[in-house]
């Protein structure tokens, strides 16, 4: 069986306070989800503070790419060291920040979160539904839209990649069911650090409806 070390991943207990935040979003064409994972040492054993982080990250980053047609319905948070289950926080009238009609589902923004490795685990897409309709043309981002998403990605790296720049948290990709056999880690979750982020030109990648972790 391939071990966490073989996969060059980080065990849950080797991080201070790993969290995964899932945003349940309603767009004009249906529901979608966005998932972020971070290690936040200053929130160690502070679950109440942890639950506030998801909304803060939404307001300061993700919402800037989405129109007011997109609504944040639920913030779901896993604080992995606390064991089983997630905390669910319904939201009321929380919308994207762009005042413009939303693009159709086929035209969604996409960031690629890269860990710097060369295997199949190295890349994870972060799909951004409901970007402004004017940001896409013939399946591609416009120059202005690409610039806006690159600026958003740069701010996220500055605020979330503490292993690169001393920020107060570390941006992670999480991988469930890879650290098997540890009874203190019921989801078998392990992690890698996000080392860089790429903005995709193409928009024809519909958001993944999967509910899997």
Short mmCIF file of N, CA and C in Angstrom, two decimals, residues 19-156:
data_model
loop_
_atom_site.label_atom_id
_atom_site.label_comp_id
_atom_site.label_asym_id
_atom_site.label_seq_id
_atom_site.Cartn_x
_atom_site.Cartn_y
_atom_site.Cartn_z
N UNK A 19 -7.82 22.84 8.11
CA UNK A 19 -9.26 23.02 7.92
C UNK A 19 -9.58 22.90 6.44
N UNK A 20 -10.79 22.44 6.15
CA UNK A 20 -11.31 22.48 4.79
C UNK A 20 -12.66 23.19 4.83
N UNK A 21 -12.84 24.14 3.92
CA UNK A 21 -14.04 24.96 3.87
C UNK A 21 -14.71 24.73 2.53
N UNK A 22 -15.98 24.35 2.56
CA UNK A 22 -16.74 24.15 1.33
C UNK A 22 -17.87 25.17 1.27
N UNK A 23 -17.91 25.87 0.13
CA UNK A 23 -18.94 26.86 -0.12
C UNK A 23 -20.02 26.24 -1.02
N UNK A 24 -21.24 26.22 -0.53
CA UNK A 24 -22.37 25.75 -1.33
C UNK A 24 -23.03 26.99 -1.94
N UNK A 25 -23.04 27.04 -3.25
CA UNK A 25 -23.39 28.25 -4.00
C UNK A 25 -24.56 27.97 -4.92
N UNK A 26 -25.49 28.92 -5.00
CA UNK A 26 -26.54 28.83 -6.01
C UNK A 26 -26.28 29.88 -7.08
N UNK A 27 -26.24 29.41 -8.32
CA UNK A 27 -26.09 30.26 -9.49
C UNK A 27 -27.39 30.21 -10.28
N UNK A 28 -27.57 31.07 -11.27
CA UNK A 28 -28.82 31.05 -12.02
C UNK A 28 -29.16 29.70 -12.64
N UNK A 29 -28.16 28.87 -12.93
CA UNK A 29 -28.40 27.58 -13.56
C UNK A 29 -28.37 26.41 -12.57
N UNK A 30 -28.17 26.65 -11.27
CA UNK A 30 -28.20 25.55 -10.30
C UNK A 30 -27.15 25.70 -9.22
N UNK A 31 -26.95 24.62 -8.46
CA UNK A 31 -26.04 24.61 -7.33
C UNK A 31 -24.63 24.22 -7.75
N UNK A 32 -23.65 24.69 -6.98
CA UNK A 32 -22.26 24.33 -7.20
C UNK A 32 -21.53 24.42 -5.86
N UNK A 33 -20.31 23.93 -5.83
CA UNK A 33 -19.49 24.00 -4.62
C UNK A 33 -18.07 24.45 -4.97
N UNK A 34 -17.47 25.16 -4.04
CA UNK A 34 -16.05 25.53 -4.11
C UNK A 34 -15.42 25.08 -2.79
N UNK A 35 -14.23 24.50 -2.87
CA UNK A 35 -13.57 23.99 -1.67
C UNK A 35 -12.18 24.60 -1.52
N UNK A 36 -11.87 25.09 -0.34
CA UNK A 36 -10.55 25.59 0.02
C UNK A 36 -10.06 24.85 1.27
N UNK A 37 -8.76 24.57 1.33
CA UNK A 37 -8.16 24.00 2.53
C UNK A 37 -6.99 24.87 2.97
N UNK A 38 -6.86 25.05 4.29
CA UNK A 38 -5.79 25.87 4.85
C UNK A 38 -5.35 25.28 6.19
N UNK A 39 -4.14 25.59 6.57
CA UNK A 39 -3.67 25.35 7.93
C UNK A 39 -3.53 26.70 8.61
N UNK A 40 -4.21 26.88 9.75
CA UNK A 40 -4.25 28.18 10.42
C UNK A 40 -3.78 28.01 11.86
N UNK A 41 -2.47 28.10 12.12
CA UNK A 41 -1.95 27.85 13.47
C UNK A 41 -2.58 28.72 14.55
N UNK A 42 -2.93 29.97 14.24
CA UNK A 42 -3.45 30.85 15.29
C UNK A 42 -4.84 30.43 15.76
N UNK A 43 -5.51 29.55 15.02
CA UNK A 43 -6.83 29.08 15.42
C UNK A 43 -6.78 27.74 16.15
N UNK A 44 -5.59 27.30 16.51
CA UNK A 44 -5.45 25.99 17.16
C UNK A 44 -6.38 25.88 18.37
N UNK A 45 -7.24 24.84 18.35
CA UNK A 45 -8.20 24.59 19.44
C UNK A 45 -9.16 25.75 19.64
N UNK A 46 -9.45 26.48 18.56
CA UNK A 46 -10.44 27.57 18.63
C UNK A 46 -11.50 27.34 17.55
N UNK A 47 -12.37 26.37 17.74
CA UNK A 47 -13.35 26.06 16.69
C UNK A 47 -14.27 27.23 16.36
N UNK A 48 -14.61 28.06 17.33
CA UNK A 48 -15.50 29.19 17.05
C UNK A 48 -14.85 30.16 16.05
N UNK A 49 -13.57 30.46 16.26
CA UNK A 49 -12.85 31.33 15.32
C UNK A 49 -12.72 30.67 13.95
N UNK A 50 -12.52 29.36 13.96
CA UNK A 50 -12.38 28.63 12.71
C UNK A 50 -13.61 28.78 11.83
N UNK A 51 -14.78 28.78 12.45
CA UNK A 51 -16.01 28.84 11.69
C UNK A 51 -16.22 30.21 11.04
N UNK A 52 -15.56 31.24 11.55
CA UNK A 52 -15.68 32.57 10.96
C UNK A 52 -14.77 32.76 9.75
N UNK A 53 -13.76 31.91 9.63
CA UNK A 53 -12.76 32.11 8.58
C UNK A 53 -13.36 31.92 7.19
N UNK A 54 -14.25 30.94 7.05
CA UNK A 54 -14.80 30.67 5.73
C UNK A 54 -15.48 31.88 5.13
N UNK A 55 -16.28 32.56 5.91
CA UNK A 55 -16.96 33.75 5.39
C UNK A 55 -15.95 34.86 5.09
N UNK A 56 -14.93 34.99 5.90
CA UNK A 56 -13.92 36.03 5.66
C UNK A 56 -13.19 35.78 4.34
N UNK A 57 -12.82 34.53 4.07
CA UNK A 57 -12.13 34.21 2.81
C UNK A 57 -13.06 34.44 1.62
N UNK A 58 -14.32 34.14 1.79
CA UNK A 58 -15.29 34.41 0.72
C UNK A 58 -15.32 35.92 0.41
N UNK A 59 -15.50 36.72 1.45
CA UNK A 59 -15.65 38.16 1.25
C UNK A 59 -14.39 38.78 0.65
N UNK A 60 -13.23 38.29 1.03
CA UNK A 60 -11.97 38.93 0.64
C UNK A 60 -11.40 38.40 -0.67
N UNK A 61 -11.94 37.30 -1.19
CA UNK A 61 -11.32 36.74 -2.39
C UNK A 61 -12.36 36.24 -3.38
N UNK A 62 -12.98 35.11 -3.11
CA UNK A 62 -13.79 34.42 -4.11
C UNK A 62 -14.93 35.28 -4.62
N UNK A 63 -15.60 36.00 -3.71
CA UNK A 63 -16.77 36.79 -4.10
C UNK A 63 -16.44 37.84 -5.14
N UNK A 64 -15.19 38.28 -5.19
CA UNK A 64 -14.82 39.35 -6.13
C UNK A 64 -14.91 38.92 -7.58
N UNK A 65 -14.94 37.61 -7.84
CA UNK A 65 -15.01 37.11 -9.21
C UNK A 65 -16.42 36.78 -9.66
N UNK A 66 -17.40 36.86 -8.76
CA UNK A 66 -18.75 36.40 -9.06
C UNK A 66 -19.74 37.57 -9.04
N UNK A 67 -20.82 37.39 -9.78
CA UNK A 67 -21.81 38.45 -9.87
C UNK A 67 -22.81 38.35 -8.73
N UNK A 68 -23.65 39.37 -8.64
CA UNK A 68 -24.70 39.39 -7.62
C UNK A 68 -25.78 38.35 -7.89
N UNK A 69 -25.75 37.71 -9.07
CA UNK A 69 -26.67 36.61 -9.36
C UNK A 69 -26.30 35.34 -8.59
N UNK A 70 -25.10 35.30 -8.06
CA UNK A 70 -24.62 34.12 -7.32
C UNK A 70 -24.81 34.36 -5.83
N UNK A 71 -25.39 33.37 -5.16
CA UNK A 71 -25.63 33.49 -3.72
C UNK A 71 -24.89 32.38 -2.98
N UNK A 72 -24.24 32.76 -1.88
CA UNK A 72 -23.62 31.80 -0.98
C UNK A 72 -24.71 31.31 -0.03
N UNK A 73 -25.01 30.01 -0.10
CA UNK A 73 -26.10 29.44 0.70
C UNK A 73 -25.60 28.85 2.02
N UNK A 74 -24.48 28.14 1.98
CA UNK A 74 -23.98 27.42 3.16
C UNK A 74 -22.46 27.47 3.16
N UNK A 75 -21.87 27.68 4.33
CA UNK A 75 -20.43 27.48 4.53
C UNK A 75 -20.27 26.25 5.42
N UNK A 76 -19.61 25.25 4.89
CA UNK A 76 -19.40 23.99 5.62
C UNK A 76 -17.91 23.86 5.95
N UNK A 77 -17.60 23.61 7.21
CA UNK A 77 -16.21 23.64 7.66
C UNK A 77 -15.84 22.33 8.35
N UNK A 78 -14.74 21.73 7.90
CA UNK A 78 -14.14 20.59 8.60
C UNK A 78 -12.90 21.08 9.35
N UNK A 79 -12.86 20.93 10.65
CA UNK A 79 -11.64 21.14 11.43
C UNK A 79 -11.11 19.74 11.75
N UNK A 80 -10.15 19.31 10.96
CA UNK A 80 -9.80 17.89 10.88
C UNK A 80 -9.35 17.30 12.20
N UNK A 81 -8.68 18.07 13.02
CA UNK A 81 -8.20 17.53 14.28
C UNK A 81 -9.33 17.23 15.28
N UNK A 82 -10.52 17.74 15.01
CA UNK A 82 -11.64 17.50 15.91
C UNK A 82 -12.39 16.22 15.58
N UNK A 83 -11.95 15.50 14.54
CA UNK A 83 -12.53 14.20 14.27
C UNK A 83 -13.67 14.23 13.28
N UNK A 84 -14.72 13.52 13.57
CA UNK A 84 -15.79 13.28 12.62
C UNK A 84 -16.61 14.54 12.34
N UNK A 85 -17.11 14.62 11.10
CA UNK A 85 -18.16 15.56 10.77
C UNK A 85 -17.69 16.97 10.46
N UNK A 86 -18.66 17.75 10.02
CA UNK A 86 -18.40 19.14 9.65
C UNK A 86 -19.39 20.05 10.36
N UNK A 87 -19.06 21.33 10.39
CA UNK A 87 -19.95 22.35 10.93
C UNK A 87 -20.61 23.06 9.76
N UNK A 88 -21.92 23.20 9.80
CA UNK A 88 -22.68 23.79 8.71
C UNK A 88 -23.25 25.13 9.17
N UNK A 89 -22.96 26.19 8.40
CA UNK A 89 -23.45 27.53 8.74
C UNK A 89 -24.24 28.09 7.57
N UNK A 90 -25.58 28.06 7.62
CA UNK A 90 -26.38 28.68 6.56
C UNK A 90 -26.12 30.18 6.49
N UNK A 91 -26.17 30.71 5.28
CA UNK A 91 -25.93 32.14 5.04
C UNK A 91 -27.21 32.80 4.53
N UNK A 92 -27.33 34.10 4.75
CA UNK A 92 -28.52 34.84 4.33
C UNK A 92 -28.12 36.04 3.48
N UNK A 93 -28.59 36.05 2.24
CA UNK A 93 -28.39 37.18 1.33
C UNK A 93 -26.92 37.57 1.18
N UNK A 94 -26.07 36.56 1.01
CA UNK A 94 -24.64 36.78 0.76
C UNK A 94 -24.39 36.51 -0.72
N UNK A 95 -23.95 37.51 -1.44
CA UNK A 95 -23.84 37.42 -2.89
C UNK A 95 -22.42 37.72 -3.36
N UNK A 96 -22.21 37.45 -4.66
CA UNK A 96 -20.97 37.84 -5.29
C UNK A 96 -20.85 39.35 -5.37
N UNK A 97 -19.65 39.82 -5.71
CA UNK A 97 -19.39 41.26 -5.65
C UNK A 97 -19.51 42.01 -6.95
N UNK A 98 -19.67 41.31 -8.08
CA UNK A 98 -19.72 41.98 -9.38
C UNK A 98 -21.17 42.32 -9.74
N UNK A 99 -21.41 43.57 -10.11
CA UNK A 99 -22.75 44.00 -10.52
C UNK A 99 -22.83 43.86 -12.04
N UNK A 100 -23.27 42.68 -12.48
CA UNK A 100 -23.33 42.37 -13.91
C UNK A 100 -24.10 41.07 -14.08
N UNK A 101 -24.66 40.82 -15.26
CA UNK A 101 -25.30 39.52 -15.50
C UNK A 101 -24.27 38.40 -15.44
N UNK A 102 -24.69 37.25 -14.92
CA UNK A 102 -23.77 36.12 -14.81
C UNK A 102 -23.61 35.40 -16.14
N UNK A 103 -22.42 34.88 -16.36
CA UNK A 103 -22.17 34.04 -17.53
C UNK A 103 -22.90 32.71 -17.38
N UNK A 104 -23.22 32.04 -18.47
CA UNK A 104 -23.83 30.71 -18.37
C UNK A 104 -22.86 29.70 -17.78
N UNK A 105 -23.40 28.55 -17.44
CA UNK A 105 -22.59 27.53 -16.78
C UNK A 105 -21.36 27.15 -17.58
N UNK A 106 -21.49 27.11 -18.91
CA UNK A 106 -20.35 26.66 -19.73
C UNK A 106 -19.19 27.65 -19.67
N UNK A 107 -19.45 28.88 -19.22
CA UNK A 107 -18.39 29.89 -19.11
C UNK A 107 -18.12 30.17 -17.64
N UNK A 108 -17.28 29.37 -17.03
CA UNK A 108 -16.90 29.52 -15.62
C UNK A 108 -15.41 29.77 -15.53
N UNK A 109 -15.01 30.62 -14.59
CA UNK A 109 -13.58 30.83 -14.36
C UNK A 109 -12.95 29.59 -13.76
N UNK A 110 -11.67 29.44 -13.95
CA UNK A 110 -10.97 28.27 -13.41
C UNK A 110 -9.55 28.65 -12.98
N UNK A 111 -9.24 28.39 -11.72
CA UNK A 111 -7.86 28.46 -11.22
C UNK A 111 -7.35 27.04 -11.05
N UNK A 112 -6.08 26.84 -11.29
CA UNK A 112 -5.44 25.55 -11.04
C UNK A 112 -4.47 25.73 -9.88
N UNK A 113 -4.73 25.00 -8.79
CA UNK A 113 -3.88 25.05 -7.60
C UNK A 113 -2.83 23.95 -7.73
N UNK A 114 -1.56 24.35 -7.81
CA UNK A 114 -0.48 23.39 -8.12
C UNK A 114 0.43 23.24 -6.91
N UNK A 115 0.79 22.00 -6.62
CA UNK A 115 1.64 21.71 -5.47
C UNK A 115 3.12 21.61 -5.82
N UNK A 116 3.46 21.72 -7.10
CA UNK A 116 4.86 21.64 -7.49
C UNK A 116 5.37 20.24 -7.73
N UNK A 117 4.49 19.23 -7.62
CA UNK A 117 4.88 17.85 -7.89
C UNK A 117 4.56 17.50 -9.34
N UNK A 118 4.91 16.29 -9.75
CA UNK A 118 4.71 15.88 -11.14
C UNK A 118 3.76 14.69 -11.28
N UNK A 119 2.99 14.40 -10.23
CA UNK A 119 2.08 13.25 -10.30
C UNK A 119 0.64 13.71 -10.48
N UNK A 120 -0.27 12.74 -10.43
CA UNK A 120 -1.69 13.05 -10.67
C UNK A 120 -2.33 13.84 -9.53
N UNK A 121 -1.68 13.91 -8.39
CA UNK A 121 -2.22 14.66 -7.25
C UNK A 121 -1.80 16.14 -7.27
N UNK A 122 -0.96 16.51 -8.22
CA UNK A 122 -0.29 17.82 -8.14
C UNK A 122 -1.23 18.99 -8.41
N UNK A 123 -2.27 18.76 -9.22
CA UNK A 123 -3.13 19.87 -9.64
C UNK A 123 -4.55 19.66 -9.15
N UNK A 124 -5.17 20.75 -8.74
CA UNK A 124 -6.59 20.72 -8.39
C UNK A 124 -7.25 21.98 -8.94
N UNK A 125 -8.36 21.79 -9.62
CA UNK A 125 -9.08 22.93 -10.19
C UNK A 125 -9.96 23.59 -9.13
N UNK A 126 -10.02 24.89 -9.17
CA UNK A 126 -10.95 25.67 -8.38
C UNK A 126 -11.83 26.41 -9.37
N UNK A 127 -13.06 25.92 -9.51
CA UNK A 127 -13.99 26.46 -10.50
C UNK A 127 -14.75 27.63 -9.90
N UNK A 128 -14.88 28.71 -10.66
CA UNK A 128 -15.56 29.92 -10.21
C UNK A 128 -16.80 30.13 -11.06
N UNK A 129 -17.97 29.70 -10.60
CA UNK A 129 -19.19 29.88 -11.38
C UNK A 129 -19.71 31.31 -11.27
N UNK A 130 -20.50 31.70 -12.25
CA UNK A 130 -21.18 32.99 -12.16
C UNK A 130 -20.29 34.20 -12.33
N UNK A 131 -19.19 34.06 -13.10
CA UNK A 131 -18.40 35.25 -13.41
C UNK A 131 -19.23 36.15 -14.33
N UNK A 132 -18.89 37.43 -14.46
CA UNK A 132 -19.65 38.30 -15.37
C UNK A 132 -19.67 37.77 -16.81
N UNK A 133 -20.81 37.91 -17.44
CA UNK A 133 -20.95 37.42 -18.82
C UNK A 133 -19.95 38.09 -19.75
N UNK A 134 -19.62 39.35 -19.47
CA UNK A 134 -18.68 40.09 -20.33
C UNK A 134 -17.25 39.60 -20.20
N UNK A 135 -16.98 38.73 -19.23
CA UNK A 135 -15.62 38.24 -19.04
C UNK A 135 -15.24 37.11 -19.99
N UNK A 136 -16.21 36.55 -20.70
CA UNK A 136 -15.93 35.39 -21.55
C UNK A 136 -16.43 35.63 -22.96
N UNK A 137 -15.68 35.10 -23.93
CA UNK A 137 -16.09 35.20 -25.33
C UNK A 137 -15.56 33.99 -26.08
N UNK A 138 -16.47 33.25 -26.71
CA UNK A 138 -16.10 32.06 -27.49
C UNK A 138 -15.28 31.06 -26.67
N UNK A 139 -15.69 30.85 -25.41
CA UNK A 139 -15.03 29.84 -24.59
C UNK A 139 -13.71 30.26 -23.98
N UNK A 140 -13.37 31.54 -24.08
CA UNK A 140 -12.11 32.03 -23.53
C UNK A 140 -12.39 33.25 -22.65
N UNK A 141 -11.53 33.46 -21.65
CA UNK A 141 -11.57 34.70 -20.90
C UNK A 141 -11.13 35.86 -21.77
N UNK A 142 -11.71 37.02 -21.53
CA UNK A 142 -11.18 38.23 -22.14
C UNK A 142 -9.88 38.63 -21.44
N UNK A 143 -9.12 39.53 -22.06
CA UNK A 143 -7.87 39.98 -21.43
C UNK A 143 -8.14 40.61 -20.06
N UNK A 144 -9.21 41.43 -19.98
CA UNK A 144 -9.52 42.09 -18.72
C UNK A 144 -9.92 41.09 -17.65
N UNK A 145 -10.68 40.06 -18.04
CA UNK A 145 -11.09 39.04 -17.07
C UNK A 145 -9.90 38.25 -16.56
N UNK A 146 -9.00 37.91 -17.47
CA UNK A 146 -7.81 37.17 -17.03
C UNK A 146 -7.00 38.01 -16.04
N UNK A 147 -6.88 39.30 -16.33
CA UNK A 147 -6.17 40.18 -15.40
C UNK A 147 -6.85 40.24 -14.05
N UNK A 148 -8.19 40.29 -14.04
CA UNK A 148 -8.92 40.34 -12.78
C UNK A 148 -8.73 39.07 -11.97
N UNK A 149 -8.78 37.91 -12.65
CA UNK A 149 -8.59 36.65 -11.93
C UNK A 149 -7.15 36.47 -11.47
N UNK A 150 -6.20 36.94 -12.26
CA UNK A 150 -4.81 36.86 -11.83
C UNK A 150 -4.57 37.74 -10.61
N UNK A 151 -5.19 38.91 -10.57
CA UNK A 151 -5.07 39.77 -9.40
C UNK A 151 -5.68 39.09 -8.17
N UNK A 152 -6.87 38.49 -8.34
CA UNK A 152 -7.50 37.78 -7.23
C UNK A 152 -6.60 36.64 -6.74
N UNK A 153 -6.05 35.87 -7.68
CA UNK A 153 -5.18 34.76 -7.31
C UNK A 153 -3.93 35.25 -6.57
N UNK A 154 -3.36 36.38 -7.01
CA UNK A 154 -2.19 36.93 -6.34
C UNK A 154 -2.50 37.33 -4.91
N UNK A 155 -3.66 37.96 -4.71
CA UNK A 155 -4.05 38.33 -3.35
C UNK A 155 -4.25 37.08 -2.48
N UNK A 156 -4.82 36.03 -3.05
CA UNK A 156 -5.01 34.80 -2.29
C UNK A 156 -3.67 34.17 -1.92
#
